[in-house]
XYZ file of N, CA and C in Angstrom:
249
model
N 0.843 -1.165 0.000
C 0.000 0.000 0.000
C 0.898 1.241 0.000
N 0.659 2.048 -0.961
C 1.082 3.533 -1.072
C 1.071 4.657 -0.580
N 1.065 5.256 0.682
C 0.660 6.250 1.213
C 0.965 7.419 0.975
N 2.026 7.259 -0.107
C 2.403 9.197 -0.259
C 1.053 9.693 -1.623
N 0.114 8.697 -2.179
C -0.873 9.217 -2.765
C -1.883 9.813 -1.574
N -2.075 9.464 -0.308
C -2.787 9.775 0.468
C -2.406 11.066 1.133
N -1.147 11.557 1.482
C -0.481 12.462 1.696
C -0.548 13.309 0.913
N -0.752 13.446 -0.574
C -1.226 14.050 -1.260
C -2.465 15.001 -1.311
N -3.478 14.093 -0.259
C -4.601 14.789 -0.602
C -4.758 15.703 0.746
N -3.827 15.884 1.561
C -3.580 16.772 2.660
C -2.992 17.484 2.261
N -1.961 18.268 0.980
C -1.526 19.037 0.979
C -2.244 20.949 0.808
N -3.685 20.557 0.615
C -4.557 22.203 0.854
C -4.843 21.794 2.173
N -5.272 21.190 2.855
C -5.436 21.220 4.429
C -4.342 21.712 4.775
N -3.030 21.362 4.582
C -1.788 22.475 5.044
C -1.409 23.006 4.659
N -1.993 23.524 3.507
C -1.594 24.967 3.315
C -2.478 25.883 4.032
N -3.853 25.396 4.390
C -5.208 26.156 5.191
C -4.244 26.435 6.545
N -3.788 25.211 6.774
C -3.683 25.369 8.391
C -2.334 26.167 8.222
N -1.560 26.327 7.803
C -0.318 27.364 7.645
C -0.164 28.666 7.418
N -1.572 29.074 6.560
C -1.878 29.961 6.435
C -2.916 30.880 7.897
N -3.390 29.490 8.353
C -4.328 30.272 9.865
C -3.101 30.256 10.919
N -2.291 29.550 10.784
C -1.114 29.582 11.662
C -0.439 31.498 11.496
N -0.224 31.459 10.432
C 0.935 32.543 10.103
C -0.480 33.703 10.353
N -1.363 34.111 10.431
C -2.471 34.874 10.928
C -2.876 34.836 12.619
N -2.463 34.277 12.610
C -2.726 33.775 14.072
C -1.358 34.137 15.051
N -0.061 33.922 14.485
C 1.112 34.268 15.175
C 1.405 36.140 14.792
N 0.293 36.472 13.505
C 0.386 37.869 13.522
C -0.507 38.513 14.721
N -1.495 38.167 14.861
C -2.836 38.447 15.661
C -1.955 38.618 17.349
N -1.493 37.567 17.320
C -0.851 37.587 18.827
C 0.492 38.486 18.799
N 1.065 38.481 18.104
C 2.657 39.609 18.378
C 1.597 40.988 18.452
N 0.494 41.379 17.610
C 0.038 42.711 17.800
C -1.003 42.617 19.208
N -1.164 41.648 19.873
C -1.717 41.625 21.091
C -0.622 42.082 22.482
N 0.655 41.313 22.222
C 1.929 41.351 22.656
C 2.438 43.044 22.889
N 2.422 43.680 21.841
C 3.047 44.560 21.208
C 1.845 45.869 21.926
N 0.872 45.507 21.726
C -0.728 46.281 22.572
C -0.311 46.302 24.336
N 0.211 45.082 24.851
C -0.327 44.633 26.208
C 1.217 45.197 26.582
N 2.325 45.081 25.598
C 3.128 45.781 26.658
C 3.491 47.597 26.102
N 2.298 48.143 25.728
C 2.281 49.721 25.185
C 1.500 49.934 26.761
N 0.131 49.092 26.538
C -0.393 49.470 27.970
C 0.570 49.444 29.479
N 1.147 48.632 28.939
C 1.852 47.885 30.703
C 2.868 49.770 30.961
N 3.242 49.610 29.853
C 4.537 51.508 30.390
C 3.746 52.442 30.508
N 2.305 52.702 29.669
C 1.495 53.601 29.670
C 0.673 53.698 31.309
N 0.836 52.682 31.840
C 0.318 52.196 33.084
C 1.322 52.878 34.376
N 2.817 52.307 33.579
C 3.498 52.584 34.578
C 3.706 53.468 34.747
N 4.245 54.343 33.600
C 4.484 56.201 33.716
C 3.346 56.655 34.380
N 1.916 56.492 34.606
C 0.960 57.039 35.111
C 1.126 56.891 36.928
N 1.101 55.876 37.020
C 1.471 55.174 38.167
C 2.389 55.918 39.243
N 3.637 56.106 37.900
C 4.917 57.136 38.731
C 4.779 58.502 38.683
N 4.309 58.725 38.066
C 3.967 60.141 37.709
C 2.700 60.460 39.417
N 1.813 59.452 39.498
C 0.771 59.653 40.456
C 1.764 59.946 42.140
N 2.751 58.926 41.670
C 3.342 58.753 43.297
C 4.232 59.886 43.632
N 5.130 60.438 42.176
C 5.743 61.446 42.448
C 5.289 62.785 42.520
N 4.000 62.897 42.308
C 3.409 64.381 42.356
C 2.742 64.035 43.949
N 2.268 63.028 43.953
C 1.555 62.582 46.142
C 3.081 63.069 46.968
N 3.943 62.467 46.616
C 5.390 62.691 47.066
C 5.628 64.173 47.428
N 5.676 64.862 46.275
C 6.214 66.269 45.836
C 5.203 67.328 46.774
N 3.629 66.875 46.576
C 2.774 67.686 47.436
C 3.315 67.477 48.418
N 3.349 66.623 49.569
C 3.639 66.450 50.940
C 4.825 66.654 51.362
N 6.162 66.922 50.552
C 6.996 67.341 50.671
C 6.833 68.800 50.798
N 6.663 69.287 49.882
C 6.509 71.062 49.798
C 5.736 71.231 50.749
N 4.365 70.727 51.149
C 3.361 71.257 51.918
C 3.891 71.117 53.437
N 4.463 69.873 53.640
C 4.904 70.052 55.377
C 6.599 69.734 55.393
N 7.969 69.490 54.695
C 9.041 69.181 54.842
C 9.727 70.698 54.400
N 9.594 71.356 53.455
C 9.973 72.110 51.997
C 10.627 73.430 53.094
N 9.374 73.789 54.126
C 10.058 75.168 55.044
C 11.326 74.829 55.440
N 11.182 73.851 56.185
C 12.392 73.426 57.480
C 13.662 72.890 56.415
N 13.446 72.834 55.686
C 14.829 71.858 54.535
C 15.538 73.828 54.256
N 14.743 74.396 53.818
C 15.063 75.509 52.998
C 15.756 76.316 54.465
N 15.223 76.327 55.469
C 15.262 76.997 56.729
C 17.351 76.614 57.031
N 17.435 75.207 56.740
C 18.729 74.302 57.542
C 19.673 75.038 55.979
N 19.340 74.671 54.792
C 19.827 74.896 54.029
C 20.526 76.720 53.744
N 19.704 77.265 54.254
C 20.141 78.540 54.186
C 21.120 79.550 55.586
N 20.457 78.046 56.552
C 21.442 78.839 57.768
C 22.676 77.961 57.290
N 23.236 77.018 56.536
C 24.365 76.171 56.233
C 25.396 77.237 55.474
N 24.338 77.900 54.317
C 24.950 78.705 53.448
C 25.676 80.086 54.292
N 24.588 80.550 54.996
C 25.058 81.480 56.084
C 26.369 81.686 57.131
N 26.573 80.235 57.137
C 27.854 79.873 58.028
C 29.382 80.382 57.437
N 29.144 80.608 56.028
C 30.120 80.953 55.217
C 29.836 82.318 54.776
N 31.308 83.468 55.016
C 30.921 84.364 54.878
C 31.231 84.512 52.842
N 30.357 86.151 52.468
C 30.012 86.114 51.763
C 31.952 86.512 50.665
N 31.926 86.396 49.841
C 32.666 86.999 48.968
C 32.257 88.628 48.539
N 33.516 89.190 48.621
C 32.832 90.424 47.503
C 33.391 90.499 46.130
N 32.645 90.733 45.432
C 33.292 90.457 44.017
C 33.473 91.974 43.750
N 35.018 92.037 43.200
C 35.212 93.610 42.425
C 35.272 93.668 41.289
């Protein structure tokens, strides 16, 4: 018995299925390519949220007393005069 005549008659079934293959591995890289645009678009938001919560509560209750130490530091040194 001959089987490569039978093999024969599978060769449009694989070309069908090669062709839903190669559509199918496109479909998913642009799912891929989607899910990690969202994932940074997520994250920059994310950091962006924590560093402005950060930045308020800094300025609003730390920002006096930093500027306060910082300027009596500068003070400790007398000034130059420039001619």
């Amino acid at each position: 018995m001959n089987y490569s005549t039978y093999f024969k008659l599978f060769e449009p079934v694989q070309e069908q299925l090669s062709g839903v293959y190669s559509t199918a591995t496109l479909v998913i890289s642009i799912l891929l390519i989607l899910w990690a645009l969202n994932f940074i678009v997520g994250l920059i938001t994310k950091i962006f949220s924590l560093g402005k919560t950060i930045g308020t509560f800094y300025r609003s209750f730390i920002h006096r007393y930093i500027r306060i130490l910082i300027y009596s530091f500068l003070n400790l040194f007398p000034k130059r005069k420039v001619s």
